[in-house]
Structure formats: C-alpha cells, structure tokens
mmCIF file of C-alpha atoms in Angstrom:
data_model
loop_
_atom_site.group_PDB
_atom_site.id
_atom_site.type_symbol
_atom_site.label_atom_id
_atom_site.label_comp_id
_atom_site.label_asym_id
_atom_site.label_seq_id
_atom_site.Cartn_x
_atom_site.Cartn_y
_atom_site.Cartn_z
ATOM 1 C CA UNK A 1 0.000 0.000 0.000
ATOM 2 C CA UNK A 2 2.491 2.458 0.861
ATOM 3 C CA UNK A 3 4.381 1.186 -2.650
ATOM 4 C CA UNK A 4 1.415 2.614 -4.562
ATOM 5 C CA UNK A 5 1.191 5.943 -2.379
ATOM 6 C CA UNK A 6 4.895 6.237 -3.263
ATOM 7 C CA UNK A 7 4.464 5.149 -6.689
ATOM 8 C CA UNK A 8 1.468 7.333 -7.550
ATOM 9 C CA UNK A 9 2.454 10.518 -5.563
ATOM 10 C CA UNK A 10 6.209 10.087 -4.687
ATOM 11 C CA UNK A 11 7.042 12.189 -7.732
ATOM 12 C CA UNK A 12 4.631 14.845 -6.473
ATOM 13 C CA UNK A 13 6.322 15.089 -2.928
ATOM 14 C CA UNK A 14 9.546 15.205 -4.139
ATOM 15 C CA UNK A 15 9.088 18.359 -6.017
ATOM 16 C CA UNK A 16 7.166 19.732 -3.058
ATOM 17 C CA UNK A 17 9.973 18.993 -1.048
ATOM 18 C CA UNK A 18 12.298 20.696 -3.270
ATOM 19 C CA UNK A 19 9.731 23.548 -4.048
ATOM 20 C CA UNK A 20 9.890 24.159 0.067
ATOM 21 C CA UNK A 21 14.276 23.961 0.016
ATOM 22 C CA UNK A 22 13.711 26.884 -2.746
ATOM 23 C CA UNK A 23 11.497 28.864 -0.752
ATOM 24 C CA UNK A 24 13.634 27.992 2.723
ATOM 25 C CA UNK A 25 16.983 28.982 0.604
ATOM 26 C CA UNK A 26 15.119 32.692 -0.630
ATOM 27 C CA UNK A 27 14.865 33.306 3.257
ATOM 28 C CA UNK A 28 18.474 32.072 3.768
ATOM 29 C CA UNK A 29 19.189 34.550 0.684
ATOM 30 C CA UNK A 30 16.868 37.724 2.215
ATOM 31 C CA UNK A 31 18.819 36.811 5.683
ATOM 32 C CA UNK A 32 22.158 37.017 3.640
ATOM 33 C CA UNK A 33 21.319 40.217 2.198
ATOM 34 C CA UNK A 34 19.719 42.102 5.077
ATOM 35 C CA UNK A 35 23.161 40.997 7.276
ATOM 36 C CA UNK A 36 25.906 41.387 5.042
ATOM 37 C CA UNK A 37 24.859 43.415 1.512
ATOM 38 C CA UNK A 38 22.350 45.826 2.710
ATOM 39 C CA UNK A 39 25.265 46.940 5.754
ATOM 40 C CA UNK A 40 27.889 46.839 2.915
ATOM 41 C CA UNK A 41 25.893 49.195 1.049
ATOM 42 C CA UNK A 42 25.237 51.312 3.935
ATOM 43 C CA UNK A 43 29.043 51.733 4.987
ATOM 44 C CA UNK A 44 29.291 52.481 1.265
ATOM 45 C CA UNK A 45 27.147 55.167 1.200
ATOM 46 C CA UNK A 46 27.883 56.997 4.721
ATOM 47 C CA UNK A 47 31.639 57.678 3.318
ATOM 48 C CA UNK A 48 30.323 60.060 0.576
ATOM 49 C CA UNK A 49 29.386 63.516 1.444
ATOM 50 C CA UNK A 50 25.900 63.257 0.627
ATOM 51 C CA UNK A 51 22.800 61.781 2.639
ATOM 52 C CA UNK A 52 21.207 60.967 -0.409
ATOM 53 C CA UNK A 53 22.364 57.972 -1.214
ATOM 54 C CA UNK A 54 22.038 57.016 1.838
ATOM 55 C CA UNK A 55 18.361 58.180 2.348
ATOM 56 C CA UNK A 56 18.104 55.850 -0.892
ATOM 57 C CA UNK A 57 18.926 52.845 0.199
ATOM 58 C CA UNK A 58 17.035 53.173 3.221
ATOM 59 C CA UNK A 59 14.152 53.480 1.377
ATOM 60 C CA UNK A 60 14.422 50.472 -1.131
ATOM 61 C CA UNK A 61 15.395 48.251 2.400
ATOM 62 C CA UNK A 62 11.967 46.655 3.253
ATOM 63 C CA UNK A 63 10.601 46.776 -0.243
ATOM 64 C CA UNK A 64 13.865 44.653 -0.776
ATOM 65 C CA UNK A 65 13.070 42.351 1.824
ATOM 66 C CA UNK A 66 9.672 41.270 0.499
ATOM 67 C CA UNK A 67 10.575 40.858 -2.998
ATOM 68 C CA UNK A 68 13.001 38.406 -1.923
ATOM 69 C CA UNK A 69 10.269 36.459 -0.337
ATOM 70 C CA UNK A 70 8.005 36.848 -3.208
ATOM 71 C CA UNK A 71 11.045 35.454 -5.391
ATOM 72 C CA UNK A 72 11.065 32.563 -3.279
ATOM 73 C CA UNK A 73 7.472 31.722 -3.700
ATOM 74 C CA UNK A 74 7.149 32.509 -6.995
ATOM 75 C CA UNK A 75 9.866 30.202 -7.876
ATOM 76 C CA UNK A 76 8.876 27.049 -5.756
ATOM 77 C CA UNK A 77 5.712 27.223 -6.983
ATOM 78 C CA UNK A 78 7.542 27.318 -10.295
ATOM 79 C CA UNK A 79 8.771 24.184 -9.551
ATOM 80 C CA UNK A 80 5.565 22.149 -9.320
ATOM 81 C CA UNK A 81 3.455 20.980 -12.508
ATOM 82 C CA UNK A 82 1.283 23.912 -12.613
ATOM 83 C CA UNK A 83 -1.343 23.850 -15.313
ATOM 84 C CA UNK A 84 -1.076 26.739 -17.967
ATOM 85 C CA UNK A 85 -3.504 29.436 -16.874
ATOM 86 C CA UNK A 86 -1.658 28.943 -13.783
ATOM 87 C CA UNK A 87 2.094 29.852 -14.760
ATOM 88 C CA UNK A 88 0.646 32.542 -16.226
ATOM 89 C CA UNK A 89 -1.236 33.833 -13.308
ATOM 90 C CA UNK A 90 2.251 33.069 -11.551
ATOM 91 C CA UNK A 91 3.945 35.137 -13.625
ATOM 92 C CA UNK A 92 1.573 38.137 -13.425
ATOM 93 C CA UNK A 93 1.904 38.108 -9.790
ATOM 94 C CA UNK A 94 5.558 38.008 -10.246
ATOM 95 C CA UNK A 95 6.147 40.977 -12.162
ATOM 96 C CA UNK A 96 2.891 42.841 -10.022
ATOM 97 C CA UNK A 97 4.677 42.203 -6.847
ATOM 98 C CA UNK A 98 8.554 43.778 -9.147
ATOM 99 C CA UNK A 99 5.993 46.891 -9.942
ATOM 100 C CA UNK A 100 4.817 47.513 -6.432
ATOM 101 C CA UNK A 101 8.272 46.521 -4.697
ATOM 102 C CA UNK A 102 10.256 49.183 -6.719
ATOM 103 C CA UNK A 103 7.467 51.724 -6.566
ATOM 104 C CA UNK A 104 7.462 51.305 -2.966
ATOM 105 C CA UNK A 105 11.040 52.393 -2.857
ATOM 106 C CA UNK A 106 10.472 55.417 -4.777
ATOM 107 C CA UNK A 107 7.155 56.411 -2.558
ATOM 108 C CA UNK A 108 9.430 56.145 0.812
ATOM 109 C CA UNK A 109 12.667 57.889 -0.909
ATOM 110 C CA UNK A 110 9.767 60.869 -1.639
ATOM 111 C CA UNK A 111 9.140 60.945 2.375
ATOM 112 C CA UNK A 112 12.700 61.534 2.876
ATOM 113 C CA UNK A 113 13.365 63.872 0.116
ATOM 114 C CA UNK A 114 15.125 66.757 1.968
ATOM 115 C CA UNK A 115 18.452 64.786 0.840
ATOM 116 C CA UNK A 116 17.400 64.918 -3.360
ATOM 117 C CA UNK A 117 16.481 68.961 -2.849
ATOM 118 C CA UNK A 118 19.675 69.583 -1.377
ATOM 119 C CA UNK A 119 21.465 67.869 -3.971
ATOM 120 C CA UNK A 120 19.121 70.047 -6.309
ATOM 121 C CA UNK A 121 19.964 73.073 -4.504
ATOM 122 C CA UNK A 122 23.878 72.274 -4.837
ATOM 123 C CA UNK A 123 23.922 71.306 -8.746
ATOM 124 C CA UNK A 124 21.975 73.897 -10.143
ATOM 125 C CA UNK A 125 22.509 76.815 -7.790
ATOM 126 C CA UNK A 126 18.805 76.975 -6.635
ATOM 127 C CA UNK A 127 16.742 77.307 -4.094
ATOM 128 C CA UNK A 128 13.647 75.648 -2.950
ATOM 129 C CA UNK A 129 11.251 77.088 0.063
ATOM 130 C CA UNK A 130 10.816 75.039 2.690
ATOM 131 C CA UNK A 131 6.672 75.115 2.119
ATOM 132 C CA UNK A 132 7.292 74.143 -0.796
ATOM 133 C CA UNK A 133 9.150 70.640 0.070
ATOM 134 C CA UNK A 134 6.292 68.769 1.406
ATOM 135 C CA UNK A 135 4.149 70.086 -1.362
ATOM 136 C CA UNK A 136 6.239 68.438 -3.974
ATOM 137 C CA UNK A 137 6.748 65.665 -1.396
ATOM 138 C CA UNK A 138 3.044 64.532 -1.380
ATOM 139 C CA UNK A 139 2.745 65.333 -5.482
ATOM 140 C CA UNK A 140 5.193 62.608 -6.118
ATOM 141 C CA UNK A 141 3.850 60.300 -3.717
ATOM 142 C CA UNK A 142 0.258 61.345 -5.708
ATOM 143 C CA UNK A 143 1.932 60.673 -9.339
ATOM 144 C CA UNK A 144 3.699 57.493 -8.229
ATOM 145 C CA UNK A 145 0.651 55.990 -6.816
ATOM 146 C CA UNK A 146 -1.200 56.848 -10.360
ATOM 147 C CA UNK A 147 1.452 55.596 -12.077
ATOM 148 C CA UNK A 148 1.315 52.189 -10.373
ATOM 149 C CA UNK A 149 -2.294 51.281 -9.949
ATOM 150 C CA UNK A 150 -2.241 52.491 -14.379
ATOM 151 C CA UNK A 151 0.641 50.107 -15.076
ATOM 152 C CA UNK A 152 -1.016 47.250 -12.614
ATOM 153 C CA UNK A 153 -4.450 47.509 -14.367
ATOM 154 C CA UNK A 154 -2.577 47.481 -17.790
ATOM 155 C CA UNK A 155 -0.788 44.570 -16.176
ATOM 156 C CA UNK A 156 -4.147 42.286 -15.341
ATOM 157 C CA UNK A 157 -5.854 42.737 -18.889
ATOM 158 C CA UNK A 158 -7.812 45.951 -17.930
ATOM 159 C CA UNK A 159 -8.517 48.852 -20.068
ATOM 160 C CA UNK A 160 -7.936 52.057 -19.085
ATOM 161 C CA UNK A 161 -9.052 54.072 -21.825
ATOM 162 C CA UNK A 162 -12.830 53.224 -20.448
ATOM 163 C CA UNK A 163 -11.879 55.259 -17.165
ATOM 164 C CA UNK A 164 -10.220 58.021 -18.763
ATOM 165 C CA UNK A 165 -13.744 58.588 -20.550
ATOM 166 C CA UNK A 166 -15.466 58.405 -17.096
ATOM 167 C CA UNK A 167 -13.234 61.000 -15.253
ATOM 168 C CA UNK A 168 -14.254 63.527 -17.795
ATOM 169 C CA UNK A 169 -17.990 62.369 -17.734
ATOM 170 C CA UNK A 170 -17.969 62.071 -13.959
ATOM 171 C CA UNK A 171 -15.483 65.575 -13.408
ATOM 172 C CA UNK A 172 -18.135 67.815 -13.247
ATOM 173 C CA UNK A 173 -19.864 65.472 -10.321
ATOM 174 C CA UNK A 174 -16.592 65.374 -8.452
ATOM 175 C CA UNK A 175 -16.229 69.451 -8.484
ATOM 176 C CA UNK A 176 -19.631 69.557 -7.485
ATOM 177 C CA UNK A 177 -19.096 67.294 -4.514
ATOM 178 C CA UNK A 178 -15.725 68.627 -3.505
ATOM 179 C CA UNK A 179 -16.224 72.152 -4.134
ATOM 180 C CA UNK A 180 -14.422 73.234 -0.841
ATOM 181 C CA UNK A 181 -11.791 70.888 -1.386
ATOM 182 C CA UNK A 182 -11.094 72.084 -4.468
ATOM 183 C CA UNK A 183 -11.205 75.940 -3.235
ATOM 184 C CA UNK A 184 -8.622 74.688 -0.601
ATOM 185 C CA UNK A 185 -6.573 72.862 -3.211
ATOM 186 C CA UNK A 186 -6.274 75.681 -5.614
ATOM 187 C CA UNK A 187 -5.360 78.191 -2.557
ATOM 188 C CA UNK A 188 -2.821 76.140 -1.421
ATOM 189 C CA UNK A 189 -1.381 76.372 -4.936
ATOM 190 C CA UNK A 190 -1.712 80.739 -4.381
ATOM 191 C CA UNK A 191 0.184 79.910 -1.159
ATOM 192 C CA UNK A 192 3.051 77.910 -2.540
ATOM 193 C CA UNK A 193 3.445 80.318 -5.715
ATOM 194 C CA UNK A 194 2.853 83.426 -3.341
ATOM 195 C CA UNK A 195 5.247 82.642 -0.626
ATOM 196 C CA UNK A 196 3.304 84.848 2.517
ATOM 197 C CA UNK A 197 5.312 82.347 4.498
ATOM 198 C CA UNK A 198 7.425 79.447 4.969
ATOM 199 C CA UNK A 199 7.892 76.690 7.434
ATOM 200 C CA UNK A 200 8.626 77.484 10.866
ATOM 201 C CA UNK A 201 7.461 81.170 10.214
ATOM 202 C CA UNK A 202 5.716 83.380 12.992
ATOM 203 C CA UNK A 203 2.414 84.125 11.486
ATOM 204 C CA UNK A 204 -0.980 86.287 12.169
ATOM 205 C CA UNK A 205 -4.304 86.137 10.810
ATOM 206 C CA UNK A 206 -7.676 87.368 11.905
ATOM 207 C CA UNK A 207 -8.326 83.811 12.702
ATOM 208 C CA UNK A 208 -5.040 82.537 13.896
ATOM 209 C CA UNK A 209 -1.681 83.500 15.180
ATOM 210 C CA UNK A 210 1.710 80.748 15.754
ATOM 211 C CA UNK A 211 4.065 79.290 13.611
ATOM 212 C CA UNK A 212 3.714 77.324 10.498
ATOM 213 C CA UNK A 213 4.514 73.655 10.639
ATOM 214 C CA UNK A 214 3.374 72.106 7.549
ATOM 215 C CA UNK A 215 0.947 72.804 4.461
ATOM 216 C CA UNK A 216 -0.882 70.145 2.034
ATOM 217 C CA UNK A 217 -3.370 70.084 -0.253
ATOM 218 C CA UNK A 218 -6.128 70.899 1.630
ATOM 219 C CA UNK A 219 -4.866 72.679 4.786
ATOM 220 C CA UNK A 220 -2.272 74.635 6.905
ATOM 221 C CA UNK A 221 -0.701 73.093 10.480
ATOM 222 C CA UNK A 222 0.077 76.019 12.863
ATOM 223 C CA UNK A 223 1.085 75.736 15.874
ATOM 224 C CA UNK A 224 -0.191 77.893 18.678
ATOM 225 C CA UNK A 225 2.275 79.721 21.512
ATOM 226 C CA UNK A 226 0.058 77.822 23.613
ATOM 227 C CA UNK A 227 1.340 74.294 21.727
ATOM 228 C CA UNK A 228 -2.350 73.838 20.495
ATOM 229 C CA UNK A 229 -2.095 72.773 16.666
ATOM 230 C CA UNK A 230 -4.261 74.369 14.983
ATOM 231 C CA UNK A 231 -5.245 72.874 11.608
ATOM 232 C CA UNK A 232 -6.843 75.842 8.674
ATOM 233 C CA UNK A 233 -8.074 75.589 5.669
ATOM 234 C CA UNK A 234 -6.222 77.137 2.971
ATOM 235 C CA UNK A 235 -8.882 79.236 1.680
ATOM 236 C CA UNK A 236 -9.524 80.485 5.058
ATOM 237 C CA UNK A 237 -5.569 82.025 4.830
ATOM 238 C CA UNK A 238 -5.730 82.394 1.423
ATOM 239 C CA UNK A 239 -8.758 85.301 2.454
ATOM 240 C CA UNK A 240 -7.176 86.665 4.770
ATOM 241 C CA UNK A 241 -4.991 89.387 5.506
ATOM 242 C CA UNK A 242 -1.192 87.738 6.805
ATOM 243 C CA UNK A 243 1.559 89.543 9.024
ATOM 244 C CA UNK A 244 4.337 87.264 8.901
ATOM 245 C CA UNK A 245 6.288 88.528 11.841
ATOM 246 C CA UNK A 246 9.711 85.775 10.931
ATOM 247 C CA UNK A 247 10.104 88.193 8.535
ATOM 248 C CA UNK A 248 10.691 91.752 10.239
ATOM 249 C CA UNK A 249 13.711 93.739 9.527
ATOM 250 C CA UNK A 250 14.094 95.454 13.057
ATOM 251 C CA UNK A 251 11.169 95.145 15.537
ATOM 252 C CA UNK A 252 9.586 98.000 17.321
ATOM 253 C CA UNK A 253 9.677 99.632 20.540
ATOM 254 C CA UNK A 254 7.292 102.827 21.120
ATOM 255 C CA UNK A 255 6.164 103.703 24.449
ATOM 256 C CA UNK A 256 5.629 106.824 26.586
ATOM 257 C CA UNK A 257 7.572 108.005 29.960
ATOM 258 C CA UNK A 258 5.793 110.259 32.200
ATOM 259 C CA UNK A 259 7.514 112.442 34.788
ATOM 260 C CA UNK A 260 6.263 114.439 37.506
ATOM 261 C CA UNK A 261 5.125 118.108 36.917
ATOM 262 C CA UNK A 262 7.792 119.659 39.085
ATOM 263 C CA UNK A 263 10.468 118.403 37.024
ATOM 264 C CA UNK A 264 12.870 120.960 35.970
ATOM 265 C CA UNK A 265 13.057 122.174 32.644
ATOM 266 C CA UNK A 266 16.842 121.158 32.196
ATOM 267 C CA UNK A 267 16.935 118.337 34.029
ATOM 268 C CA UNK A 268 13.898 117.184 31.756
ATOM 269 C CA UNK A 269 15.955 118.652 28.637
ATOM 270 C CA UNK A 270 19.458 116.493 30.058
ATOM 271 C CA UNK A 271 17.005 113.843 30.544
ATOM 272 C CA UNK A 272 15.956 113.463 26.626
ATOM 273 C CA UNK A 273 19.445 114.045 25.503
ATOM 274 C CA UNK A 274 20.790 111.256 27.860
ATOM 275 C CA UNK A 275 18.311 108.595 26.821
ATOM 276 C CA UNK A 276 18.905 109.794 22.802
ATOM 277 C CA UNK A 277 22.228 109.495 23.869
ATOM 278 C CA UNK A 278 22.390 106.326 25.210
ATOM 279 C CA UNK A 279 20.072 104.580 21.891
ATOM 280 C CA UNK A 280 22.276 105.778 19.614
ATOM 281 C CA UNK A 281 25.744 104.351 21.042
ATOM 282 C CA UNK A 282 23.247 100.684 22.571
ATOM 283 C CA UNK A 283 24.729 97.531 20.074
ATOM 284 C CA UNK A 284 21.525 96.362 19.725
ATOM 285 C CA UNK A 285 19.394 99.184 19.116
ATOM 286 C CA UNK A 286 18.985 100.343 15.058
ATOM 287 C CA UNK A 287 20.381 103.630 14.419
ATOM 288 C CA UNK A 288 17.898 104.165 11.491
ATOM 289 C CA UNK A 289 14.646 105.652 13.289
ATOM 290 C CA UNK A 290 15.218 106.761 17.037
ATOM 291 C CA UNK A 291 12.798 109.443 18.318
ATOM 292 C CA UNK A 292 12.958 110.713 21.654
ATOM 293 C CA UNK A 293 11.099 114.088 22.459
ATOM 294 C CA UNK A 294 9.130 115.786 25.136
ATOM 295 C CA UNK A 295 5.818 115.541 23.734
ATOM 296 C CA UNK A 296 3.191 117.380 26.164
ATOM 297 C CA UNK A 297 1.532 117.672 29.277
ATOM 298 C CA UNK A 298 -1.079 114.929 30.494
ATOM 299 C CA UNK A 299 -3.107 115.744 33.600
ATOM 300 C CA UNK A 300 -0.872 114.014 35.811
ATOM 301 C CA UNK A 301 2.720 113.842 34.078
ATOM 302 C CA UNK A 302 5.040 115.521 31.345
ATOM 303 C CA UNK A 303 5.073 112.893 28.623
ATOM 304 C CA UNK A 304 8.361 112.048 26.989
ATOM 305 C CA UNK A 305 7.594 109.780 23.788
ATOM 306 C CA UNK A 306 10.348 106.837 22.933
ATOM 307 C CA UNK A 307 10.343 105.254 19.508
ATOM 308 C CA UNK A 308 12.930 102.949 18.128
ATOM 309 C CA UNK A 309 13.423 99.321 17.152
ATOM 310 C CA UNK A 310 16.040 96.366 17.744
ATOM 311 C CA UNK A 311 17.967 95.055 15.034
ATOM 312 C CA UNK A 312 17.133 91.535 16.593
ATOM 313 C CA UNK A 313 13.606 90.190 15.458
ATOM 314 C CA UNK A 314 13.692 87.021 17.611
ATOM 315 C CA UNK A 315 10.966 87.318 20.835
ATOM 316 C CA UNK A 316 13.253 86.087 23.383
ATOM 317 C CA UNK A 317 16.797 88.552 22.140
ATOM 318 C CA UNK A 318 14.016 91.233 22.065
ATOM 319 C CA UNK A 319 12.767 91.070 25.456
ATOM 320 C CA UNK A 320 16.345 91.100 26.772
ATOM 321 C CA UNK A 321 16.946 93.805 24.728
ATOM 322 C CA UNK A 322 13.817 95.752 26.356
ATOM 323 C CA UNK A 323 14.530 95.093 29.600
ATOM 324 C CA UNK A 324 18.182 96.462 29.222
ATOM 325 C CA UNK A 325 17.024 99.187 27.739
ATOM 326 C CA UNK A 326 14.510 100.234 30.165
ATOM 327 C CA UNK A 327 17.149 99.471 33.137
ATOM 328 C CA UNK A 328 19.403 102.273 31.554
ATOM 329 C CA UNK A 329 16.524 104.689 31.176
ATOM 330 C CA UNK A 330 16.015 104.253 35.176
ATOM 331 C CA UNK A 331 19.555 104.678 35.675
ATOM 332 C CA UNK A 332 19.428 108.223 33.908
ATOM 333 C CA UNK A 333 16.618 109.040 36.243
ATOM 334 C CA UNK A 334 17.938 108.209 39.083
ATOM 335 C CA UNK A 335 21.529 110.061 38.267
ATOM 336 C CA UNK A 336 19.362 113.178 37.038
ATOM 337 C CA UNK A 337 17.029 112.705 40.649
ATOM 338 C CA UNK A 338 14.087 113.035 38.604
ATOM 339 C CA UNK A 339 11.278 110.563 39.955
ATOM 340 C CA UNK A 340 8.508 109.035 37.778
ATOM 341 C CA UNK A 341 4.907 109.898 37.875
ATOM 342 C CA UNK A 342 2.029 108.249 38.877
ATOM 343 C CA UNK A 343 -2.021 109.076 38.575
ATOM 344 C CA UNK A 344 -3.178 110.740 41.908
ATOM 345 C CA UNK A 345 -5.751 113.783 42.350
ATOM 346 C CA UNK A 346 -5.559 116.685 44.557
ATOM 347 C CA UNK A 347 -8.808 117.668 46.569
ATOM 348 C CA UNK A 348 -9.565 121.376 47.559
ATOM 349 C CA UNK A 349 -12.175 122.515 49.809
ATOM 350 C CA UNK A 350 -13.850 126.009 50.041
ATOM 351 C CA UNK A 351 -14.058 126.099 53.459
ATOM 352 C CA UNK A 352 -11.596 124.710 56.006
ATOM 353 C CA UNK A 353 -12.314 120.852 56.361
ATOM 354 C CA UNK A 354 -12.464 119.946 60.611
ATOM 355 C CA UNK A 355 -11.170 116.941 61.379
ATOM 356 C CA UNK A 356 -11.368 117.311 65.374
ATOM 357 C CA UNK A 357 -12.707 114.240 66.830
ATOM 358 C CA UNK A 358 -16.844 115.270 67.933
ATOM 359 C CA UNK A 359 -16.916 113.996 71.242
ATOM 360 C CA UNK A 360 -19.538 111.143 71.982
ATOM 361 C CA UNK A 361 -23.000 111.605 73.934
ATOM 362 C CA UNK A 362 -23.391 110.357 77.398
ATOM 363 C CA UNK A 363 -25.976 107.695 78.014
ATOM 364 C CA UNK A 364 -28.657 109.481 80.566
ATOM 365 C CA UNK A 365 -28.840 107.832 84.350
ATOM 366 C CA UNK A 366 -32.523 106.463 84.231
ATOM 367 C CA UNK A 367 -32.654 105.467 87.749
#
C-alpha cells in the first residue's frame, strides 16, 4: 500500500519537497542580504558627502526584503506541474509584486526627500522654500501611486481608456461634490506660488496666530504659543490678511515716559538728551529711526515719547533687549534725581475741612 502511495504521488512530494528547500533557501538569501549586503551598502554610502544615497537605500530596504520572499514563492511554486492558466497567473503576480516593490522604494525615498532637494539646490545653484518641500513631497507620492495602480491595471488585462472617458464624464460630479476641497486645493497652490510664508514662520491672521509647521493640499498646520495645533483651511488664509512677523527687519519699541510736573526744565531737557544718547551708542538698538522728544503735558505727568526698534527680530533677544534698555533709562533718572509719575488727584475745599474728633453723647442715668 504504501508502494502505490509512493508510486502514484512520490514524484509529487519530491518536487514539493524541493519547491519548500527553494522557498527555505530565498529566506536564507533575504537573511544574507539584510546581514551582510544591505550593511555593505550602507558603509558604502555613509563615506560620501551626501545623505542621499544614503536616504536611498534606506528606502528600497523593506521593499527589498519582500521581494526576496516573493522570489522565493514565486519560484517554488515554479517548480511544481502547474497547469497553464496557472504559470501565467504566476507570472503576473511576479512581475505585479517587481511593480509595487520598486514603486514602494520610490514612494518612501519621496518621504525623505530633503536629501534629493539639497542635492538640487547644490547642482543647479537653486533654491527651494521650505513650504514648498512637502508640497512636492506629497505630489510625487500622488503621481507614483497613479502611475502604479495604471501600469497594474494594464498589467491584469484591464482597459484604461474606459476610465479616462469616465473622469471627464464624472469631473463635473466630483467638483460639485468637492467644491471646498477644491477651493482649498487651488489656494494652497496661491500659497506655494505666493510665498506669505514658509515653514517654521511666525504668522498672524484674523483667525489665527503661531508658527507654520506644515501645508498640504487641503490645509495649513500652525502651531499655537500655547502648543495647540491648529489645523486651517487654505482658503480660510488664502482670504485673509497675513503679518508674517519671521520676517521683520528690526522690531519696534514705542512707548511713553511720564515724569512728575515739578520736574525741571533742564533736568527734563538732560534727561531726553541722555536717553537719545544712550540709543544711539546701545549695540543692539537700530540707528535708522530713534525718536525721543518731550511731547506734552497729560493731567498728571510731562510725557516724553520713545520710539525705536532692535535690530534683533527674535521674541526672546528682544525682550532682553527691552529690559536692558529700560534698566538704563532708570539709571538716567535716578543720576538726574528726577522721579517718575504716577495718577493721583488733589482735593480742595472752600471752606476749612475739621477733622477734630466730635466727642460722643453720654448715656442718661434712668434710675
């Protein structure tokens, strides 16, 4: 009995067996690779001067991996008698699974593409905005995934001429439907070509204020200064006025000093000369505007009005500079001994005000 068994299917279990060696010596293979060539290649590549290479094979690594498995099924299953229709089913799976392997490499080198716009940047002597980066980013991934799932249908015997004709038939459907999506789509275009601002700018709106983390397709990611991330629609900024405050020259100070009303005239006039004085020869104060003038009298104080700006635009170098700033202005007022006003109010009375103390009643003796 076992005679027959071996006799009728002994042919068919040895190529099984050897079908499963092929398959067991692909995963000795992807082992071989992923210890010994992939680290060759990636010593290789960390002696150049670019990350690029690097960045690309990183990105080809897993894709690698399961095409090496896919090898090793497609050819143990080579092995065995397969019927017709079924090599070629075999063999379209084959070169689907090549298609989507190396495509898959190309979508994960477009995640890291920092190291292909440098290299851009370098060559050609360009330059490329940072909001602009993960735009293009995302429009490659977009174009590669097109590109496959065309070439895959093509692949499996299915027209695409037939969908072509429906996108145009079923266009005017889709705008319909998406209309805001589209209005978002098309202003993130205005922002790109426009350029209001970049990546890790400090923005203001109407609607928002923070700095700009990332921009797609449909939306803007700011975050807050209270680390809230905020997430607009580009039409919404597209509408709007935007003060991009990254992007400040000098940054203003303005603000008035009030002394008291029996300040001498020249100690007020040595006053206004030291503090002109003093912004003129400060490092980080910019010598381009700097006003400093006695501008009138307020009900309680005589108003001297400072405006100037710091050459720094950066929020924390600013307030330092502030503060110094307003520690030298107190240390002009205290060499000059004139003292800073405050709001009071003087009270008069027509007739003399007595504040004697009215002595208090006796309680009558009822008994």
């Amino acid at each position: 009995m076992f005679a027959d068994f071996l006799s009728n299917y002994g042919t068919l279990i040895k190529q099984i067996a050897i079908a499963v060696l092929i398959f067991l010596a692909f995963l000795l293979l992807r082992k071989i690779f992923i210890t010994y060539i992939f680290r060759l290649l990636l010593k290789i590549t960390k002696r150049t001067t670019s990350d690029f290479d690097n960045q690309l094979v990183m990105s080809f690594e897993k894709p690698m991996r399961v095409l090496i498995i896919i090898l090793g099924i497609y050819f143990a299953l080579a092995y065995l008698p397969l019927k017709e229709a079924q090599d070629t089913l075999l063999l379209k799976f084959l070169k689907s699974s090549i298609i989507v392997a190396i495509a898959a490499g190309f979508y994960n080198m477009a995640g890291v593409s920092s190291g292909l716009f440098e290299e851009i940047e370098k060559k050609f002597n360009v330059h490329i905005d940072k909001i602009l980066k993960p735009f293009l980013e995302k429009i490659i991934r977009a174009v590669i995934v097109v590109l496959v799932v065309t070439v895959l249908l093509q692949e499996w015997g299915y027209s695409i001429d037939g969908l072509i004709a429906g996108l145009g038939l079923g266009g005017l459907a889709i705008s319909l439907a998406a209309k805001d999506t589209l209005a978002n789509i098309f202003a993130g275009v205005v922002i790109i070509t426009d350029k209001p601002f970049s990546i890790g700018d400090w923005i203001y709106t109407p609607s928002i204020e923070g700095v700009v983390e990332d921009i797609n397709f449909r939306s803007t990611k700011v975050r807050t200064f209270a680390q809230a991330l905020i997430t607009v629609p580009n039409s919404t900024l597209a509408n709007e006025p935007i003060t991009n405050w990254s992007r400040m020259g000098k940054r203003r100070i303005t603000f008035k000093l009030g002394l008291q009303y029996f300040t001498p005239r020249d100690k007020l006039e040595r006053c206004i000369q030291a503090i002109e004085t003093m912004l003129r020869e400060h490092p980080d104060i910019h010598k381009e505007t700097i006003f400093v003038t006695f501008e009138g009298f307020e009900n309680h104080s005589l108003e001297i009005f400072l405006y100037f700006f710091t050459i720094t635009t950066k929020w924390e170098e600013y307030l330092k500079v502030r503060q110094d700033v307003n520690l030298r202005i107190m240390k002009i007022l205290e060499d000059e001994q004139v003292p800073l006003a405050f709001p009071g109010r003087s009270l008069y009375f027509e007739t003399p005000l007595d504040t004697r103390q009215q002595p208090q009643d006796k309680p009558q003796d009822k008994t």
